[in-house]
Amino acid sequence: QVQLVESGGGLVQAGGSLRLSCAASGSIFSISAMAWYRQAPGKQRELVAVVTDGGKTTDYADSVKGRFTISRDNNWSVYLQMNSLRVEDTAVYYCAAARGYYRVFGMDYWGKGSLVTVSS
């Protein structure tokens, strides 16, 4: 069992930056991947960024590539540095973790979410 708690969301002006944090606890060594998802009202939840292979590899949605950076520390906490924020980045951001291959089996653990609002 893994518990995930997000923090760092808030209100930011377009063009600004924000850093999200996710504290992981429990059976952290069973995690194969950690990720950030987001969901805006009326929209489907989408994968924003993922880190795998013990933090050695990362991948990003095309919409955030070059602006967002996902990272993981030695305590299995995951971070999302968001730069050059746009109004369309406004969403609830969720931290997630997978035990297996997430592309097939999805994520197994989820945080409660943190709201990011980008104003024009």
mmCIF file with all atom_site columns, C-alpha atoms in Angstrom:
data_model
loop_
_atom_site.group_PDB
_atom_site.id
_atom_site.type_symbol
_atom_site.label_atom_id
_atom_site.label_alt_id
_atom_site.label_comp_id
_atom_site.label_asym_id
_atom_site.label_entity_id
_atom_site.label_seq_id
_atom_site.pdbx_PDB_ins_code
_atom_site.Cartn_x
_atom_site.Cartn_y
_atom_site.Cartn_z
_atom_site.occupancy
_atom_site.B_iso_or_equiv
_atom_site.pdbx_formal_charge
_atom_site.auth_seq_id
_atom_site.auth_comp_id
_atom_site.auth_asym_id
_atom_site.auth_atom_id
_atom_site.pdbx_PDB_model_num
ATOM 1   C CA . GLN A 1 1   ? 0.000   0.000  0.000   1.00 0.00 ? 1   GLN A CA 1
ATOM 2   C CA . VAL A 1 2   ? 1.199   3.492  -0.922  1.00 0.00 ? 2   VAL A CA 1
ATOM 3   C CA . GLN A 1 3   ? -0.090  6.832  0.283   1.00 0.00 ? 3   GLN A CA 1
ATOM 4   C CA . LEU A 1 4   ? 0.362   10.001 -1.760  1.00 0.00 ? 4   LEU A CA 1
ATOM 5   C CA . VAL A 1 5   ? -0.149  13.571 -0.561  1.00 0.00 ? 5   VAL A CA 1
ATOM 6   C CA . GLU A 1 6   ? 0.134   16.548 -2.921  1.00 0.00 ? 6   GLU A CA 1
ATOM 7   C CA . SER A 1 7   ? 0.986   20.122 -2.031  1.00 0.00 ? 7   SER A CA 1
ATOM 8   C CA . GLY A 1 8   ? 2.024   23.352 -3.726  1.00 0.00 ? 8   GLY A CA 1
ATOM 9   C CA . GLY A 1 9   ? -1.037  24.217 -5.783  1.00 0.00 ? 9   GLY A CA 1
ATOM 10  C CA . GLY A 1 10  ? -2.498  27.684 -5.900  1.00 0.00 ? 10  GLY A CA 1
ATOM 11  C CA . LEU A 1 11  ? -3.171  30.750 -8.009  1.00 0.00 ? 11  LEU A CA 1
ATOM 12  C CA . VAL A 1 12  ? -0.534  32.011 -10.414 1.00 0.00 ? 12  VAL A CA 1
ATOM 13  C CA . GLN A 1 13  ? -0.459  34.522 -13.248 1.00 0.00 ? 13  GLN A CA 1
ATOM 14  C CA . ALA A 1 14  ? 0.076   33.358 -16.816 1.00 0.00 ? 14  ALA A CA 1
ATOM 15  C CA . GLY A 1 15  ? 3.773   33.166 -17.565 1.00 0.00 ? 15  GLY A CA 1
ATOM 16  C CA . GLY A 1 16  ? 4.601   32.432 -13.959 1.00 0.00 ? 16  GLY A CA 1
ATOM 17  C CA . SER A 1 17  ? 5.892   29.316 -12.246 1.00 0.00 ? 17  SER A CA 1
ATOM 18  C CA . LEU A 1 18  ? 4.692   26.875 -9.637  1.00 0.00 ? 18  LEU A CA 1
ATOM 19  C CA . ARG A 1 19  ? 6.173   23.756 -8.044  1.00 0.00 ? 19  ARG A CA 1
ATOM 20  C CA . LEU A 1 20  ? 4.019   20.821 -6.989  1.00 0.00 ? 20  LEU A CA 1
ATOM 21  C CA . SER A 1 21  ? 5.217   18.260 -4.472  1.00 0.00 ? 21  SER A CA 1
ATOM 22  C CA . CYS A 1 22  ? 4.004   14.745 -3.728  1.00 0.00 ? 22  CYS A CA 1
ATOM 23  C CA . ALA A 1 23  ? 5.050   12.919 -0.583  1.00 0.00 ? 23  ALA A CA 1
ATOM 24  C CA . ALA A 1 24  ? 4.958   9.134  -0.880  1.00 0.00 ? 24  ALA A CA 1
ATOM 25  C CA . SER A 1 25  ? 4.831   6.711  2.024   1.00 0.00 ? 25  SER A CA 1
ATOM 26  C CA . GLY A 1 26  ? 4.147   3.026  2.615   1.00 0.00 ? 26  GLY A CA 1
ATOM 27  C CA . SER A 1 27  ? 5.433   0.301  0.291   1.00 0.00 ? 27  SER A CA 1
ATOM 28  C CA . ILE A 1 28  ? 7.420   2.746  -1.791  1.00 0.00 ? 28  ILE A CA 1
ATOM 29  C CA . PHE A 1 29  ? 9.853   0.154  -3.122  1.00 0.00 ? 29  PHE A CA 1
ATOM 30  C CA . SER A 1 30  ? 7.024   -1.550 -4.992  1.00 0.00 ? 30  SER A CA 1
ATOM 31  C CA . ILE A 1 31  ? 6.558   1.515  -7.199  1.00 0.00 ? 31  ILE A CA 1
ATOM 32  C CA . SER A 1 32  ? 7.635   1.197  -10.822 1.00 0.00 ? 32  SER A CA 1
ATOM 33  C CA . ALA A 1 33  ? 6.522   4.644  -11.968 1.00 0.00 ? 33  ALA A CA 1
ATOM 34  C CA . MET A 1 34  ? 5.295   7.924  -10.546 1.00 0.00 ? 34  MET A CA 1
ATOM 35  C CA . ALA A 1 35  ? 3.362   10.523 -12.438 1.00 0.00 ? 35  ALA A CA 1
ATOM 36  C CA . TRP A 1 36  ? 1.375   13.707 -12.465 1.00 0.00 ? 36  TRP A CA 1
ATOM 37  C CA . TYR A 1 37  ? -2.071  13.784 -14.046 1.00 0.00 ? 37  TYR A CA 1
ATOM 38  C CA . ARG A 1 38  ? -4.465  16.683 -14.373 1.00 0.00 ? 38  ARG A CA 1
ATOM 39  C CA . GLN A 1 39  ? -8.174  17.126 -14.907 1.00 0.00 ? 39  GLN A CA 1
ATOM 40  C CA . ALA A 1 40  ? -10.111 20.269 -15.683 1.00 0.00 ? 40  ALA A CA 1
ATOM 41  C CA . PRO A 1 41  ? -13.906 20.504 -15.218 1.00 0.00 ? 41  PRO A CA 1
ATOM 42  C CA . GLY A 1 42  ? -15.658 18.780 -18.107 1.00 0.00 ? 42  GLY A CA 1
ATOM 43  C CA . LYS A 1 43  ? -12.391 17.348 -19.388 1.00 0.00 ? 43  LYS A CA 1
ATOM 44  C CA . GLN A 1 44  ? -10.865 13.887 -19.271 1.00 0.00 ? 44  GLN A CA 1
ATOM 45  C CA . ARG A 1 45  ? -8.018  13.202 -16.908 1.00 0.00 ? 45  ARG A CA 1
ATOM 46  C CA . GLU A 1 46  ? -4.737  13.316 -18.812 1.00 0.00 ? 46  GLU A CA 1
ATOM 47  C CA . LEU A 1 47  ? -1.198  12.251 -18.117 1.00 0.00 ? 47  LEU A CA 1
ATOM 48  C CA . VAL A 1 48  ? 1.061   15.268 -17.743 1.00 0.00 ? 48  VAL A CA 1
ATOM 49  C CA . ALA A 1 49  ? 4.416   13.741 -16.847 1.00 0.00 ? 49  ALA A CA 1
ATOM 50  C CA . VAL A 1 50  ? 5.836   10.418 -15.699 1.00 0.00 ? 50  VAL A CA 1
ATOM 51  C CA . VAL A 1 51  ? 9.140   9.274  -14.233 1.00 0.00 ? 51  VAL A CA 1
ATOM 52  C CA . THR A 1 52  ? 10.263  5.631  -14.461 1.00 0.00 ? 52  THR A CA 1
ATOM 53  C CA . ASP A 1 53  ? 13.343  3.411  -14.194 1.00 0.00 ? 53  ASP A CA 1
ATOM 54  C CA . GLY A 1 54  ? 14.258  4.630  -10.748 1.00 0.00 ? 54  GLY A CA 1
ATOM 55  C CA . GLY A 1 55  ? 14.118  8.233  -11.884 1.00 0.00 ? 55  GLY A CA 1
ATOM 56  C CA . LYS A 1 56  ? 16.334  7.713  -14.917 1.00 0.00 ? 56  LYS A CA 1
ATOM 57  C CA . THR A 1 57  ? 13.701  8.313  -17.577 1.00 0.00 ? 57  THR A CA 1
ATOM 58  C CA . THR A 1 58  ? 10.927  10.862 -17.974 1.00 0.00 ? 58  THR A CA 1
ATOM 59  C CA . ASP A 1 59  ? 8.159   11.566 -20.440 1.00 0.00 ? 59  ASP A CA 1
ATOM 60  C CA . TYR A 1 60  ? 5.765   14.450 -20.945 1.00 0.00 ? 60  TYR A CA 1
ATOM 61  C CA . ALA A 1 61  ? 2.556   15.346 -22.660 1.00 0.00 ? 61  ALA A CA 1
ATOM 62  C CA . ASP A 1 62  ? 3.191   17.385 -25.783 1.00 0.00 ? 62  ASP A CA 1
ATOM 63  C CA . SER A 1 63  ? 1.272   20.300 -24.304 1.00 0.00 ? 63  SER A CA 1
ATOM 64  C CA . VAL A 1 64  ? 3.740   20.721 -21.432 1.00 0.00 ? 64  VAL A CA 1
ATOM 65  C CA . LYS A 1 65  ? 6.984   19.547 -23.007 1.00 0.00 ? 65  LYS A CA 1
ATOM 66  C CA . GLY A 1 66  ? 9.701   22.127 -22.536 1.00 0.00 ? 66  GLY A CA 1
ATOM 67  C CA . ARG A 1 67  ? 7.758   23.912 -19.790 1.00 0.00 ? 67  ARG A CA 1
ATOM 68  C CA . PHE A 1 68  ? 7.261   21.283 -17.068 1.00 0.00 ? 68  PHE A CA 1
ATOM 69  C CA . THR A 1 69  ? 9.852   19.085 -15.373 1.00 0.00 ? 69  THR A CA 1
ATOM 70  C CA . ILE A 1 70  ? 9.139   15.995 -13.287 1.00 0.00 ? 70  ILE A CA 1
ATOM 71  C CA . SER A 1 71  ? 11.694  14.732 -10.800 1.00 0.00 ? 71  SER A CA 1
ATOM 72  C CA . ARG A 1 72  ? 11.994  12.244 -7.963  1.00 0.00 ? 72  ARG A CA 1
ATOM 73  C CA . ASP A 1 73  ? 14.198  12.384 -4.887  1.00 0.00 ? 73  ASP A CA 1
ATOM 74  C CA . ASN A 1 74  ? 15.809  9.609  -2.838  1.00 0.00 ? 74  ASN A CA 1
ATOM 75  C CA . ASN A 1 75  ? 12.798  9.424  -0.526  1.00 0.00 ? 75  ASN A CA 1
ATOM 76  C CA . TRP A 1 76  ? 10.434  8.659  -3.423  1.00 0.00 ? 76  TRP A CA 1
ATOM 77  C CA . SER A 1 77  ? 8.832   12.058 -3.364  1.00 0.00 ? 77  SER A CA 1
ATOM 78  C CA . VAL A 1 78  ? 7.928   13.396 -6.786  1.00 0.00 ? 78  VAL A CA 1
ATOM 79  C CA . TYR A 1 79  ? 7.881   16.997 -7.953  1.00 0.00 ? 79  TYR A CA 1
ATOM 80  C CA . LEU A 1 80  ? 6.506   18.909 -10.890 1.00 0.00 ? 80  LEU A CA 1
ATOM 81  C CA . GLN A 1 81  ? 8.191   22.192 -11.735 1.00 0.00 ? 81  GLN A CA 1
ATOM 82  C CA . MET A 1 82  ? 5.823   24.186 -13.921 1.00 0.00 ? 82  MET A CA 1
ATOM 83  C CA . ASN A 1 83  ? 7.179   27.154 -15.839 1.00 0.00 ? 83  ASN A CA 1
ATOM 84  C CA . SER A 1 84  ? 5.650   29.465 -18.436 1.00 0.00 ? 84  SER A CA 1
ATOM 85  C CA . LEU A 1 85  ? 2.194   28.589 -17.182 1.00 0.00 ? 85  LEU A CA 1
ATOM 86  C CA . ARG A 1 86  ? -0.793  29.136 -19.439 1.00 0.00 ? 86  ARG A CA 1
ATOM 87  C CA . VAL A 1 87  ? -4.472  29.584 -18.673 1.00 0.00 ? 87  VAL A CA 1
ATOM 88  C CA . GLU A 1 88  ? -5.142  26.181 -20.238 1.00 0.00 ? 88  GLU A CA 1
ATOM 89  C CA . ASP A 1 89  ? -2.923  24.589 -17.577 1.00 0.00 ? 89  ASP A CA 1
ATOM 90  C CA . THR A 1 90  ? -5.651  25.303 -15.023 1.00 0.00 ? 90  THR A CA 1
ATOM 91  C CA . ALA A 1 91  ? -6.745  21.974 -13.532 1.00 0.00 ? 91  ALA A CA 1
ATOM 92  C CA . VAL A 1 92  ? -6.668  19.741 -10.502 1.00 0.00 ? 92  VAL A CA 1
ATOM 93  C CA . TYR A 1 93  ? -3.313  18.021 -10.529 1.00 0.00 ? 93  TYR A CA 1
ATOM 94  C CA . TYR A 1 94  ? -3.027  14.495 -9.146  1.00 0.00 ? 94  TYR A CA 1
ATOM 95  C CA . CYS A 1 95  ? 0.025   12.592 -8.054  1.00 0.00 ? 95  CYS A CA 1
ATOM 96  C CA . ALA A 1 96  ? -0.104  8.903  -8.972  1.00 0.00 ? 96  ALA A CA 1
ATOM 97  C CA . ALA A 1 97  ? 2.008   5.761  -8.644  1.00 0.00 ? 97  ALA A CA 1
ATOM 98  C CA . ALA A 1 98  ? 2.035   2.411  -10.431 1.00 0.00 ? 98  ALA A CA 1
ATOM 99  C CA . ARG A 1 99  ? 3.218   -1.037 -9.339  1.00 0.00 ? 99  ARG A CA 1
ATOM 100 C CA . GLY A 1 100 ? 3.313   -2.426 -12.873 1.00 0.00 ? 100 GLY A CA 1
ATOM 101 C CA . TYR A 1 101 ? 3.417   -1.185 -16.429 1.00 0.00 ? 101 TYR A CA 1
ATOM 102 C CA . TYR A 1 102 ? 1.220   1.873  -16.192 1.00 0.00 ? 102 TYR A CA 1
ATOM 103 C CA . ARG A 1 103 ? 0.472   2.089  -19.919 1.00 0.00 ? 103 ARG A CA 1
ATOM 104 C CA . VAL A 1 104 ? -1.386  -1.218 -19.658 1.00 0.00 ? 104 VAL A CA 1
ATOM 105 C CA . PHE A 1 105 ? -2.540  -1.488 -16.059 1.00 0.00 ? 105 PHE A CA 1
ATOM 106 C CA . GLY A 1 106 ? -2.848  2.176  -15.180 1.00 0.00 ? 106 GLY A CA 1
ATOM 107 C CA . MET A 1 107 ? -1.961  3.776  -11.883 1.00 0.00 ? 107 MET A CA 1
ATOM 108 C CA . ASP A 1 108 ? -2.595  1.942  -8.610  1.00 0.00 ? 108 ASP A CA 1
ATOM 109 C CA . TYR A 1 109 ? -2.392  4.787  -6.122  1.00 0.00 ? 109 TYR A CA 1
ATOM 110 C CA . TRP A 1 110 ? -3.685  8.340  -6.258  1.00 0.00 ? 110 TRP A CA 1
ATOM 111 C CA . GLY A 1 111 ? -3.427  11.474 -4.201  1.00 0.00 ? 111 GLY A CA 1
ATOM 112 C CA . LYS A 1 112 ? -6.451  13.660 -3.522  1.00 0.00 ? 112 LYS A CA 1
ATOM 113 C CA . GLY A 1 113 ? -5.344  16.370 -5.930  1.00 0.00 ? 113 GLY A CA 1
ATOM 114 C CA . SER A 1 114 ? -4.131  19.957 -5.787  1.00 0.00 ? 114 SER A CA 1
ATOM 115 C CA . LEU A 1 115 ? -5.801  22.806 -7.659  1.00 0.00 ? 115 LEU A CA 1
ATOM 116 C CA . VAL A 1 116 ? -3.700  24.972 -9.942  1.00 0.00 ? 116 VAL A CA 1
ATOM 117 C CA . THR A 1 117 ? -5.373  28.095 -11.297 1.00 0.00 ? 117 THR A CA 1
ATOM 118 C CA . VAL A 1 118 ? -3.619  30.203 -13.925 1.00 0.00 ? 118 VAL A CA 1
ATOM 119 C CA . SER A 1 119 ? -5.023  33.675 -14.468 1.00 0.00 ? 119 SER A CA 1
ATOM 120 C CA . SER A 1 120 ? -4.678  35.756 -17.626 1.00 0.00 ? 120 SER A CA 1
#
